[in-house]
Each structure stands twice: as C-alpha cells, then as structure tokens.
Coordinates of N, CA and C and ligand atoms in Angstrom, one line a residue:
X288 N 78.7 86.9 119.7 CA 79.9 86.5 120.5 C 80.8 87.7 120.6
X289 N 81.5 87.9 121.8 CA 82.3 89.1 121.9 C 83.7 88.9 121.2
X290 N 84.3 90.1 121.1 CA 85.6 90.2 120.3 C 86.7 89.2 120.8
X291 N 86.9 89.2 122.2 CA 87.9 88.3 122.8 C 87.7 86.8 122.4
X292 N 86.4 86.4 122.6 CA 86.0 85.0 122.3 C 86.3 84.6 120.9
X293 N 85.9 85.5 120.0 CA 86.1 85.3 118.6 C 87.6 85.2 118.2
X294 N 88.4 86.1 118.8 CA 89.8 86.1 118.6 C 90.5 84.8 119.0
X295 N 90.0 84.3 120.2 CA 90.6 83.0 120.7 C 90.2 81.8 119.8
X296 N 89.2 82.0 118.9 CA 88.9 80.9 118.0 C 89.7 80.9 116.7
X297 N 90.5 82.0 116.5 CA 91.3 82.1 115.3 C 92.6 81.2 115.4
X298 N 92.8 80.4 114.5 CA 94.1 79.6 114.5 C 95.1 80.4 113.8
X299 N 96.1 80.8 114.6 CA 97.2 81.7 114.0 C 98.1 81.0 113.0
X300 N 98.0 79.7 112.9 CA 98.8 79.0 112.0 C 98.2 78.8 110.6
X301 N 97.0 79.1 110.5 CA 96.3 79.0 109.1 C 95.6 80.3 108.7
X302 N 96.2 81.4 109.0 CA 95.6 82.7 108.7 C 95.6 82.9 107.2
X303 N 94.6 83.5 106.6 CA 94.7 83.9 105.2 C 95.9 84.9 105.1
X304 N 96.7 84.6 104.1 CA 97.9 85.5 104.0 C 97.5 86.9 103.4
X305 N 96.6 86.8 102.4 CA 96.2 88.1 101.8 C 94.6 88.2 101.9
X306 N 94.2 89.2 102.5 CA 92.7 89.5 102.6 C 92.4 90.8 101.8
X307 N 91.4 90.7 100.9 CA 91.0 91.8 100.1 C 89.6 92.3 100.6
X308 N 89.4 93.6 100.6 CA 88.1 94.0 101.1 C 87.4 95.0 100.1
X309 N 86.1 94.7 99.8 CA 85.3 95.7 99.1 C 84.5 96.4 100.2
X310 N 84.8 97.7 100.5 CA 84.2 98.4 101.6 C 82.9 99.1 101.2
X311 N 81.8 98.3 101.1 CA 80.6 98.9 100.6 C 79.6 99.3 101.7
X312 N 78.8 100.3 101.4 CA 77.7 100.6 102.3 C 77.8 102.0 103.0
X313 N 78.8 102.7 102.6 CA 79.0 104.1 103.3 C 77.8 105.0 103.1
X314 N 77.4 105.0 101.8 CA 76.3 105.9 101.4 C 75.0 105.5 102.1
X315 N 74.7 104.2 102.1 CA 73.4 103.7 102.8 C 73.5 103.9 104.3
X316 N 74.7 103.8 104.9 CA 74.8 104.0 106.3 C 74.5 105.5 106.6
X317 N 75.0 106.4 105.7 CA 74.7 107.8 105.9 C 73.2 108.1 105.8
X318 N 72.6 107.5 104.8 CA 71.1 107.7 104.6 C 70.3 107.3 105.8
X319 N 70.6 106.1 106.4 CA 69.9 105.7 107.6 C 70.1 106.6 108.8
X320 N 71.2 107.3 108.8 CA 71.5 108.3 109.8 C 71.1 109.7 109.5
X321 N 70.4 109.8 108.4 CA 69.9 111.1 107.9 C 71.0 112.1 107.7
X322 N 72.1 111.6 107.1 CA 73.2 112.5 106.8 C 73.6 112.4 105.4
X323 N 74.4 113.4 104.9 CA 74.9 113.4 103.5 C 75.8 112.2 103.3
X324 N 75.9 111.7 102.1 CA 76.7 110.5 101.8 C 78.2 110.6 102.3
X325 N 78.7 111.8 102.2 CA 80.1 112.0 102.6 C 80.4 111.6 104.1
X326 N 79.4 111.8 104.9 CA 79.6 111.4 106.3 C 79.8 109.9 106.4
X327 N 79.2 109.1 105.5 CA 79.4 107.7 105.5 C 80.9 107.4 105.2
X328 N 81.4 108.2 104.2 CA 82.9 107.9 103.9 C 83.8 108.3 105.1
X329 N 83.4 109.4 105.7 CA 84.2 109.8 106.9 C 84.2 108.8 108.0
X330 N 83.0 108.2 108.2 CA 82.9 107.2 109.2 C 83.6 105.9 108.7
X331 N 83.6 105.7 107.4 CA 84.3 104.5 106.8 C 85.8 104.6 107.0
X332 N 86.3 105.7 107.1 CA 87.8 105.9 107.3 C 88.1 105.3 108.7
X333 N 87.2 105.5 109.7 CA 87.4 105.0 111.1 C 87.5 103.5 111.0
X334 N 86.6 102.9 110.2 CA 86.6 101.4 110.1 C 87.9 101.0 109.5
X335 N 88.4 101.7 108.5 CA 89.7 101.3 107.9 C 90.7 101.3 108.9
X336 N 90.7 102.3 109.8 CA 91.7 102.4 110.9 C 91.7 101.2 111.8
X337 N 90.4 100.8 112.2 CA 90.3 99.7 113.1 C 90.7 98.4 112.4
X338 N 90.3 98.2 111.2 CA 90.6 96.9 110.5 C 92.1 96.8 110.2
X339 N 92.7 97.9 109.8 CA 94.2 97.8 109.6 C 94.9 97.4 110.9
X340 N 94.5 98.0 112.0 CA 95.1 97.8 113.3 C 94.9 96.3 113.7
X341 N 93.7 95.8 113.6 CA 93.5 94.4 114.1 C 94.1 93.4 113.1
X342 N 94.1 93.7 111.8 CA 94.7 92.8 110.8 C 96.2 92.7 111.1
X343 N 96.9 93.8 111.4 CA 98.3 93.8 111.8 C 98.5 93.0 113.0
X344 N 97.7 93.2 114.0 CA 97.9 92.6 115.3 C 97.7 91.1 115.3
X345 N 96.8 90.6 114.4 CA 96.7 89.1 114.4 C 97.7 88.5 113.4
X346 N 98.4 89.3 112.6 CA 99.4 88.7 111.7 C 99.0 88.5 110.3
X347 N 98.0 89.3 109.8 CA 97.7 89.2 108.4 C 98.9 89.9 107.6
X348 N 99.4 89.3 106.5 CA 100.5 89.8 105.8 C 100.2 90.9 104.8
X349 N 99.0 90.7 104.1 CA 98.7 91.6 103.1 C 97.2 91.9 103.2
X350 N 96.9 93.2 103.2 CA 95.5 93.7 103.3 C 95.2 94.6 102.1
X351 N 94.4 94.2 101.2 CA 94.0 95.1 100.1 C 92.7 95.7 100.3
X352 N 92.6 97.1 100.2 CA 91.3 97.7 100.4 C 90.9 98.5 99.1
X353 N 89.7 98.3 98.6 CA 89.2 98.8 97.4 C 88.7 100.2 97.7
X354 N 89.5 101.3 97.5 CA 89.1 102.6 97.9 C 88.4 103.4 96.8
X355 N 88.8 103.2 95.6 CA 88.2 104.0 94.5 C 88.3 103.2 93.2
X356 N 87.1 102.9 92.6 CA 87.1 102.1 91.4 C 87.1 102.9 90.1
X357 N 87.4 102.3 89.0 CA 87.4 103.0 87.7 C 86.0 103.5 87.4
X358 N 85.0 102.9 88.0 CA 83.6 103.3 87.8 C 83.2 104.5 88.7
X359 N 84.0 104.7 89.8 CA 83.6 105.7 90.8 C 83.6 107.1 90.2
X360 N 84.4 107.3 89.1 CA 84.4 108.7 88.4 C 83.0 109.1 88.0
X361 N 82.1 108.1 87.8 CA 80.8 108.5 87.4 C 79.9 109.0 88.5
X362 N 80.3 109.1 89.7 CA 79.6 109.7 90.8 C 79.6 111.2 90.6
X363 N 78.7 111.9 91.3 CA 78.7 113.4 91.2 C 80.1 113.9 91.5
X364 N 80.5 115.0 90.8 CA 81.9 115.5 91.0 C 82.2 115.8 92.4
X365 N 81.2 116.4 93.2 CA 81.5 116.7 94.6 C 81.9 115.5 95.4
X366 N 81.2 114.4 95.1 CA 81.5 113.2 95.9 C 82.9 112.6 95.5
X367 N 83.2 112.7 94.2 CA 84.5 112.2 93.7 C 85.6 113.0 94.4
X368 N 85.5 114.4 94.3 CA 86.5 115.3 94.9 C 86.6 115.0 96.4
X369 N 85.5 114.8 97.0 CA 85.6 114.6 98.5 C 86.3 113.3 98.8
X370 N 85.9 112.2 98.1 CA 86.6 110.9 98.3 C 88.1 110.9 98.1
X371 N 88.5 111.6 97.0 CA 89.9 111.6 96.6 C 90.7 112.4 97.7
X372 N 90.0 113.5 98.1 CA 90.6 114.4 99.1 C 90.8 113.6 100.4
X373 N 89.7 112.9 100.8 CA 89.7 112.1 102.0 C 90.8 111.1 102.0
X374 N 91.0 110.4 100.9 CA 92.1 109.4 100.8 C 93.4 110.1 100.9
X375 N 93.6 111.3 100.3 CA 94.8 112.0 100.3 C 95.1 112.4 101.8
X376 N 94.2 113.1 102.4 CA 94.4 113.5 103.8 C 94.7 112.4 104.8
X377 N 94.0 111.3 104.6 CA 94.2 110.2 105.6 C 95.5 109.4 105.3
X378 N 95.9 109.3 104.1 CA 97.2 108.7 103.8 C 98.3 109.5 104.5
X379 N 98.2 110.8 104.4 CA 99.1 111.7 105.0 C 99.1 111.5 106.6
X380 N 97.9 111.5 107.1 CA 97.7 111.4 108.5 C 98.2 110.0 109.1
X381 N 98.0 108.9 108.3 CA 98.4 107.6 108.8 C 99.9 107.3 108.6
X382 N 100.5 108.1 107.8 CA 101.9 107.8 107.4 C 102.8 107.6 108.6
X383 N 102.8 108.4 109.7 CA 103.7 108.2 110.8 C 103.3 106.8 111.5
X384 N 102.0 106.6 111.5 CA 101.5 105.3 112.1 C 102.0 104.1 111.3
X385 N 102.0 104.2 110.0 CA 102.5 103.1 109.1 C 103.9 102.8 109.5
X386 N 104.7 103.9 109.6 CA 106.1 103.8 109.9 C 106.4 103.2 111.3
X387 N 105.6 103.7 112.3 CA 105.7 103.2 113.6 C 105.4 101.7 113.7
X388 N 104.4 101.3 112.9 CA 104.0 99.9 113.0 C 104.6 99.0 111.9
X389 N 105.6 99.6 111.2 CA 106.3 98.8 110.1 C 105.3 98.3 109.0
X390 N 104.4 99.1 108.6 CA 103.4 98.7 107.6 C 103.9 99.3 106.3
X391 N 104.0 98.5 105.3 CA 104.4 98.9 104.0 C 103.1 99.3 103.2
X392 N 103.1 100.6 102.7 CA 102.0 101.1 101.9 C 102.2 100.9 100.5
X393 N 101.2 100.4 99.8 CA 101.4 100.2 98.3 C 100.1 100.6 97.6
X394 N 100.1 100.9 96.3 CA 98.9 101.2 95.6 C 98.8 100.3 94.4
X395 N 97.6 100.0 94.0 CA 97.4 99.3 92.7 C 96.3 100.1 91.9
X396 N 96.5 100.2 90.6 CA 95.5 101.0 89.8 C 96.2 102.0 89.0
X397 N 95.3 102.7 88.2 CA 95.9 103.7 87.2 C 96.1 105.0 88.0
X398 N 97.1 105.1 88.8 CA 97.3 106.2 89.7 C 97.7 107.5 88.9
X399 N 98.2 107.3 87.7 CA 98.7 108.4 87.0 C 97.5 109.4 86.6
X400 N 96.3 108.9 86.6 CA 95.1 109.7 86.2 C 94.5 110.4 87.4
X401 N 95.1 110.3 88.6 CA 94.6 110.9 89.8 C 95.1 112.4 89.9
X402 N 94.4 113.2 90.8 CA 94.9 114.6 90.9 C 96.4 114.5 91.4
X403 N 97.1 115.5 90.9 CA 98.6 115.6 91.1 C 99.0 115.5 92.6
X404 N 98.2 116.2 93.4 CA 98.5 116.2 94.9 C 98.4 114.8 95.5
X405 N 97.4 114.1 95.0 CA 97.2 112.8 95.6 C 98.3 111.8 95.1
X406 N 98.7 112.0 93.8 CA 99.8 111.1 93.3 C 101.0 111.3 94.1
X407 N 101.3 112.6 94.5 CA 102.5 112.9 95.3 C 102.4 112.3 96.7
X408 N 101.2 112.4 97.3 CA 101.0 111.8 98.6 C 101.2 110.3 98.6
X409 N 100.6 109.7 97.6 CA 100.7 108.2 97.5 C 102.1 107.8 97.3
X410 N 102.8 108.5 96.4 CA 104.2 108.2 96.1 C 105.1 108.3 97.4
X411 N 104.9 109.4 98.1 CA 105.6 109.7 99.3 C 105.4 108.6 100.3
X412 N 104.2 108.2 100.5 CA 103.9 107.1 101.5 C 104.5 105.8 101.1
X413 N 104.5 105.5 99.8 CA 105.2 104.3 99.3 C 106.7 104.3 99.5
X414 N 107.2 105.5 99.2 CA 108.7 105.6 99.3 C 109.1 105.5 100.8
X415 N 108.4 106.1 101.7 CA 108.8 106.2 103.1 C 108.5 104.9 103.8
X416 N 107.8 104.0 103.2 CA 107.5 102.7 103.9 C 108.0 101.5 103.2
X417 N 108.8 101.7 102.1 CA 109.1 100.6 101.2 C 110.0 99.5 101.9
X418 N 110.7 99.9 103.0 CA 111.6 99.0 103.6 C 110.9 98.1 104.6
X419 N 109.6 98.4 104.9 CA 108.9 97.6 105.9 C 108.3 96.3 105.3
X420 N 108.2 95.3 106.1 CA 107.6 94.1 105.6 C 106.7 93.3 106.5
X421 N 106.3 93.9 107.6 CA 105.5 93.2 108.6 C 104.1 93.0 108.0
X422 N 103.5 94.1 107.4 CA 102.2 93.9 106.7 C 102.2 94.9 105.5
X423 N 101.6 94.5 104.5 CA 101.4 95.4 103.3 C 100.0 95.9 103.3
X424 N 99.8 97.2 103.3 CA 98.5 97.8 103.1 C 98.4 98.2 101.7
X425 N 97.6 97.5 100.9 CA 97.6 97.7 99.5 C 96.3 98.5 99.1
X426 N 96.4 99.7 98.6 CA 95.3 100.5 98.4 C 94.9 100.4 96.9
X427 N 93.7 99.9 96.6 CA 93.3 99.8 95.2 C 92.6 101.2 94.9
X428 N 93.2 101.9 94.0 CA 92.7 103.3 93.8 C 92.7 103.6 92.3
X429 N 91.6 104.0 91.7 CA 91.4 104.0 90.3 C 91.7 102.7 89.7
X430 N 91.2 101.7 90.4 CA 91.5 100.3 90.0 C 90.2 99.6 89.5
X431 N 90.3 98.8 88.5 CA 89.2 98.0 88.0 C 89.8 96.6 87.5
X432 N 89.1 95.6 87.7 CA 89.6 94.2 87.3 C 89.8 94.2 85.8
X433 N 88.9 94.7 85.0 CA 89.0 94.7 83.6 C 90.1 95.5 83.1
X434 N 90.3 96.7 83.7 CA 91.4 97.6 83.4 C 92.7 96.9 83.6
X435 N 92.8 96.2 84.7 CA 94.0 95.4 85.1 C 94.4 94.4 84.0
X436 N 93.4 93.6 83.5 CA 93.6 92.6 82.5 C 93.9 93.2 81.2
X437 N 93.2 94.3 80.8 CA 93.5 95.0 79.5 C 94.9 95.6 79.5
X438 N 95.3 96.2 80.6 CA 96.6 96.9 80.8 C 97.7 95.8 80.6
X439 N 97.5 94.7 81.3 CA 98.5 93.6 81.2 C 98.6 93.1 79.7
X440 N 97.4 93.0 79.1 CA 97.4 92.5 77.7 C 98.1 93.5 76.8
X441 N 97.9 94.8 77.0 CA 98.6 95.8 76.1 C 100.1 95.7 76.3
X442 N 100.5 95.6 77.6 CA 101.9 95.5 77.9 C 102.6 94.3 77.3
X443 N 101.9 93.2 77.3 CA 102.4 91.9 76.8 C 102.5 92.1 75.2
X444 N 101.4 92.7 74.7 CA 101.5 92.9 73.2 C 102.7 93.7 72.8
X445 N 103.0 94.8 73.6 CA 104.2 95.6 73.3 C 105.4 94.8 73.4
X446 N 105.5 93.9 74.4 CA 106.7 93.0 74.5 C 106.8 92.1 73.3
X447 N 105.7 91.6 72.7 CA 105.7 90.8 71.6 C 106.2 91.6 70.3
X448 N 105.6 92.8 70.2 CA 105.9 93.6 69.0 C 107.4 94.1 69.1
X449 N 107.8 94.6 70.2 CA 109.0 95.4 70.3 C 110.2 94.6 70.8
X450 N 109.9 93.6 71.7 CA 111.0 92.9 72.3 C 111.1 91.4 71.9
X451 N 110.3 91.0 71.0 CA 110.4 89.7 70.4 C 109.9 88.6 71.4
X452 N 109.0 89.0 72.3 CA 108.5 88.0 73.3 C 107.7 86.9 72.5
X453 N 107.9 85.7 72.9 CA 107.2 84.6 72.2 C 105.8 84.3 72.8
X454 N 104.9 84.2 71.9 CA 103.4 84.1 72.3 C 103.3 82.8 73.1
X455 N 104.1 81.8 72.8 CA 104.0 80.5 73.6 C 104.4 80.7 75.0
X456 N 105.1 81.8 75.3 CA 105.6 82.0 76.7 C 104.5 82.7 77.6
X457 N 103.4 83.0 77.0 CA 102.3 83.6 77.8 C 101.5 82.5 78.5
X458 N 101.9 82.2 79.7 CA 101.2 81.3 80.6 C 100.6 82.1 81.8
X459 N 100.0 81.4 82.7 CA 99.3 82.1 83.8 C 100.4 82.9 84.6
X460 N 101.5 82.2 84.8 CA 102.6 82.8 85.7 C 103.1 84.1 85.0
X461 N 103.3 84.1 83.7 CA 103.8 85.2 83.0 C 102.8 86.3 83.0
X462 N 101.5 85.9 82.7 CA 100.4 86.9 82.6 C 100.3 87.7 84.0
X463 N 100.4 86.9 85.1 CA 100.3 87.5 86.4 C 101.3 88.6 86.6
X464 N 102.5 88.4 86.0 CA 103.6 89.4 86.2 C 103.2 90.8 85.6
X465 N 102.3 90.8 84.7 CA 101.9 92.1 84.1 C 100.7 92.8 84.8
X466 N 100.2 92.1 85.8 CA 99.0 92.7 86.5 C 99.5 93.7 87.6
X467 N 98.6 94.6 88.0 CA 99.0 95.6 89.0 C 99.4 94.9 90.3
X468 N 98.9 93.8 90.6 CA 99.1 93.1 91.9 C 100.5 92.5 92.0
X469 N 101.2 92.3 90.8 CA 102.5 91.6 90.9 C 103.4 92.4 91.8
X470 N 104.2 91.8 92.7 CA 104.4 90.3 92.9 C 103.6 89.7 94.1
X471 N 102.5 90.4 94.4 CA 101.7 89.9 95.5 C 100.9 88.6 95.2
X472 N 100.8 87.7 96.1 CA 100.0 86.5 95.9 C 98.5 86.8 95.8
X473 N 97.7 86.0 95.1 CA 96.3 86.2 95.0 C 95.6 86.2 96.4
X474 N 94.5 86.9 96.6 CA 93.9 86.9 97.9 C 93.4 85.5 98.3
X475 N 93.5 85.2 99.6 CA 92.9 84.0 100.1 C 91.5 84.2 100.4
X476 N 91.2 85.4 100.9 CA 89.9 85.7 101.4 C 89.4 87.1 100.9
X477 N 88.2 87.2 100.3 CA 87.6 88.5 99.9 C 86.5 88.7 100.9
X478 N 86.4 89.9 101.5 CA 85.3 90.3 102.3 C 84.6 91.4 101.6
X479 N 83.3 91.3 101.4 CA 82.5 92.5 100.9 C 81.5 92.8 101.9
X480 N 81.4 94.0 102.3 CA 80.4 94.5 103.3 C 79.2 95.1 102.5
X481 N 78.2 95.5 103.1 CA 77.1 96.2 102.5 C 76.0 95.4 101.8
X482 N 76.0 94.1 102.1 CA 74.9 93.2 101.7 C 74.9 92.7 100.3
X483 N 75.5 93.5 99.4 CA 75.4 93.0 98.0 C 76.4 91.8 97.8
X484 N 76.0 90.9 96.9 CA 76.8 89.7 96.6 C 77.3 89.8 95.2
X485 N 78.3 90.7 95.0 CA 78.9 90.7 93.6 C 80.3 91.3 93.8
X486 N 81.0 91.1 92.6 CA 82.4 91.5 92.6 C 82.7 92.9 92.2
X487 N 81.7 93.5 91.4 CA 81.8 94.9 91.0 C 83.2 95.3 90.4
X488 N 83.6 94.4 89.4 CA 84.8 94.8 88.7 C 86.0 95.0 89.6
X489 N 86.1 94.3 90.7 CA 87.3 94.3 91.6 C 88.2 93.2 91.0
X490 N 89.0 92.5 91.8 CA 89.9 91.5 91.2 C 89.1 90.5 90.4
X491 N 89.5 90.3 89.1 CA 88.8 89.3 88.3 C 89.7 88.1 88.1
X492 N 90.9 88.4 87.6 CA 91.9 87.3 87.5 C 92.3 86.7 88.9
X493 N 92.5 87.6 89.8 CA 93.1 87.2 91.1 C 92.1 86.4 92.0
X494 N 90.8 86.5 91.7 CA 89.9 85.8 92.7 C 89.5 84.4 92.3
X495 N 90.3 83.8 91.3 CA 89.9 82.5 90.8 C 89.7 81.5 91.9
X496 N 90.5 81.5 93.0 CA 90.4 80.5 94.0 C 90.2 81.1 95.4
X497 N 89.8 82.3 95.4 CA 89.6 83.1 96.7 C 88.3 82.7 97.4
X498 N 88.3 82.5 98.7 CA 87.1 82.3 99.4 C 86.4 83.6 99.6
X499 N 85.1 83.6 99.4 CA 84.3 84.8 99.4 C 83.5 84.9 100.7
X500 N 83.5 86.1 101.3 CA 82.7 86.3 102.6 C 81.9 87.6 102.4
X501 N 80.6 87.4 102.4 CA 79.7 88.6 102.3 C 79.1 89.0 103.6
X502 N 79.2 90.2 104.0 CA 78.7 90.7 105.3 C 77.5 91.6 105.0
X503 N 76.5 91.5 105.8 CA 75.3 92.4 105.6 C 75.6 93.7 106.3
X504 N 76.6 93.8 107.1 CA 76.9 95.1 107.7 C 77.4 96.2 106.7
X505 N 76.9 97.4 106.9 CA 77.4 98.5 106.1 C 78.9 98.8 106.6
X506 N 79.8 99.2 105.7 CA 81.2 99.4 106.1 C 81.4 100.2 107.4
X507 N 80.7 101.3 107.6 CA 80.9 102.1 108.8 C 80.6 101.3 110.1
X508 N 79.8 100.2 110.0 CA 79.4 99.4 111.1 C 80.2 98.1 111.2
X509 N 81.1 97.9 110.3 CA 81.9 96.6 110.3 C 82.9 96.7 111.4
X510 N 82.9 95.8 112.3 CA 83.8 95.9 113.5 C 84.9 94.8 113.4
X511 N 85.8 95.0 114.4 CA 86.9 94.0 114.6 C 86.2 92.6 114.7
X512 N 85.1 92.5 115.5 CA 84.5 91.2 115.7 C 84.0 90.6 114.4
X513 N 83.5 91.5 113.5 CA 83.0 91.0 112.2 C 84.2 90.5 111.3
X514 N 85.3 91.2 111.5 CA 86.5 90.8 110.8 C 87.0 89.4 111.3
X515 N 87.0 89.3 112.6 CA 87.4 87.9 113.1 C 86.5 86.8 112.7
X516 N 85.2 87.2 112.6 CA 84.2 86.2 112.2 C 84.5 85.7 110.7
X517 N 84.9 86.7 109.9 CA 85.2 86.4 108.5 C 86.4 85.4 108.4
X518 N 87.3 85.6 109.3 CA 88.5 84.8 109.3 C 88.2 83.4 109.8
X519 N 87.4 83.3 110.8 CA 86.9 82.0 111.4 C 86.2 81.3 110.3
X520 N 85.3 82.0 109.6 CA 84.5 81.4 108.5 C 85.4 80.8 107.5
X521 N 86.5 81.6 107.1 CA 87.5 81.2 106.1 C 88.2 79.9 106.6
X522 N 88.5 79.8 107.9 CA 89.3 78.7 108.4 C 88.4 77.4 108.5
X523 N 87.1 77.6 108.4 CA 86.3 76.4 108.5 C 86.1 75.8 107.1
X524 N 86.5 76.5 106.0 CA 86.3 76.0 104.7 C 87.4 75.1 104.2
X525 N 87.0 74.2 103.3 CA 88.0 73.3 102.7 C 88.4 73.8 101.3
X526 N 89.6 74.3 101.2 CA 90.0 74.8 99.9 C 90.6 73.7 99.1
X527 N 90.0 73.4 97.9 CA 90.5 72.3 97.1 C 91.2 72.7 95.8
X528 N 91.1 74.0 95.4 CA 91.8 74.5 94.2 C 91.5 73.6 93.0
X529 N 90.2 73.1 92.9 CA 89.9 72.3 91.8 C 90.2 70.8 91.9
X530 N 91.0 70.5 93.0 CA 91.3 69.1 93.2 C 90.3 68.4 94.1
X531 N 90.5 67.1 94.3 CA 89.6 66.4 95.2 C 90.0 66.5 96.6
Ligands
FPP98 C1 81.6 102.4 99.2 O1 80.5 103.0 99.7 C2 82.9 103.0 99.6 C3 83.7 103.7 98.8 C4 83.4 104.0 97.3 C5 85.0 104.4 99.2 C6 85.4 104.0 100.6 C7 86.7 104.7 100.8 C8 87.2 105.1 102.0 C9 86.4 104.8 103.2 C10 88.5 105.8 102.1 C11 89.6 104.9 102.7 C12 91.0 105.2 102.3 C13 92.0 105.6 103.2 C14 93.3 105.7 102.7 C15 91.7 105.9 104.6 P1 79.3 103.5 98.8 O2 79.4 104.9 98.7 O3 79.3 102.7 97.5 O4 78.0 103.0 99.7 P2 76.6 102.7 99.1 O5 76.7 101.4 98.3 O6 75.8 102.5 100.4 O7 76.1 103.9 98.3

C-alpha cells in the first residue's frame, strides 16, 4: 500500500505517545550491496532523518532511537570510532533543523564515557533545544537496559546510606525516577528492524507493557510507509496492561 493511503489509516487521536526504535540491519544492508559496513551506517542516518521528520509531522511526542549500546564497544575500533563520529557530525548538522522544527534533543545512557568532543556536541544540542516541547528526540547512546537498572540501584543505595531513604519507599514509581528515562513515560511501541526478534539489552524495565513490532526490513530500507504500518499495527492491538 502506498504512503498516502497508509497515512490516512492512522487515527491521530490514539497515536502512541512514545515510540522507541532499535535500528538494526545496517551492516547486513551494506553486505548485500557489496559495501563496507560503515556505508550501512551512513545510509542509516538518512533513515533517521526520514523517520524523525514523519514522526514529527504525524504528532508523535517522543521518539527514542538506540544509536549505540554498551555492547557496541566490542566492535572493531574503526567501526566504533566511525559510528561515534557519525553521531557527532550528524547531531551538529541536525541542530538547526531541530531548532526550526521545535524538536527537543535529549540523550540517555552513560554519556560521560564518550569521547570529549561528542559529549560537548550532545550537551550543546540539549542546551539549545531544551525549551522546545513539540517532540522529544531521545538518543540512547552508550545505553544498556541492565546498566540503567544497575545505575538506578546504586543511586538508590547511596540515598539509603547517606540520605536516610527508607527501603519501604522503593516502589515502581520511585525506582523509575532513578532510571535514565526519567521523566519520560515508558514507550507505547517498540519497533525493531533487521529481522531479529529480540530486545538486545535495550529498555528492560521500560518495556513491561510496550507493544512490540518487528520489521524484516534492514534499517537503511525502512521507509515512512513501514513506520506508518507499525503505527497502524499498534492501533489494531488491544492493550490490557494485565487487566481483562
Ligand atoms: C545497527 O546496525 C545500527 C547501529 C549499531 C547504529 C545505528 C546508528 C546510526 C544510524 C546513527 C544515528 C544517529 C544520529 C544522531 C543521526 P548493525 O551494524 O548492528 O547491523 P547488522 O546487524 O546488520 O550488522
């Protein structure tokens, strides 16, 4: 079905408020095109551009993209350097566009371990867009679901030890406040491209009631139409949150 037709099927009143994306398949896309893996990442940036634009246009409030995981450091150094540099360059390149479109840029993850230049670029983009609220583009970078939970646990333990926090006060709401995602709501929809059906240490706590959509398209081939289809698929589901 074409893009226009799919778009007309989306009910603007029941949009997922927060969509999270695992952008998988850049390397395999490059391989099928007989190119080095890095070309897949370059092509992947174009898809990011398209999806951010269409998400904003249809009224998605929060879009989280998983750009670099805590496990990605284990890739060859050349690829790691290339990826981090690509993220740095493109964050800089998009900044005027974020400002023009009133997109607030945020990051989640252990950003303090990233190269200094990248930390500065990310900070600058966050600072210059902090007053915008039409859409949040949330970049998960040096992020891992287990790291997030461990980090929260350590900070809560510090509060107990040093600030007299009461153990009985640790409930789901309090725990969530210590996660990188605070104060964002949990994702309503998770999209993973690239055929694999797994979470790969992305949001673990936050996905408890998220609807999952797996696309067989490699990320560089994922289109606006595929994004609309994922939303239509989401809107056809009945979310019960454990109730009847
Ligand atoms: C997965 O493909 C993709 C990534 C690890 C990174 C994707 C990151 C970007 C496209 C940068 C976007 C950020 C901005 C700010 C523009 P893979 O290499 O795991 O693919 P494979 O599974 O086919 O090997």
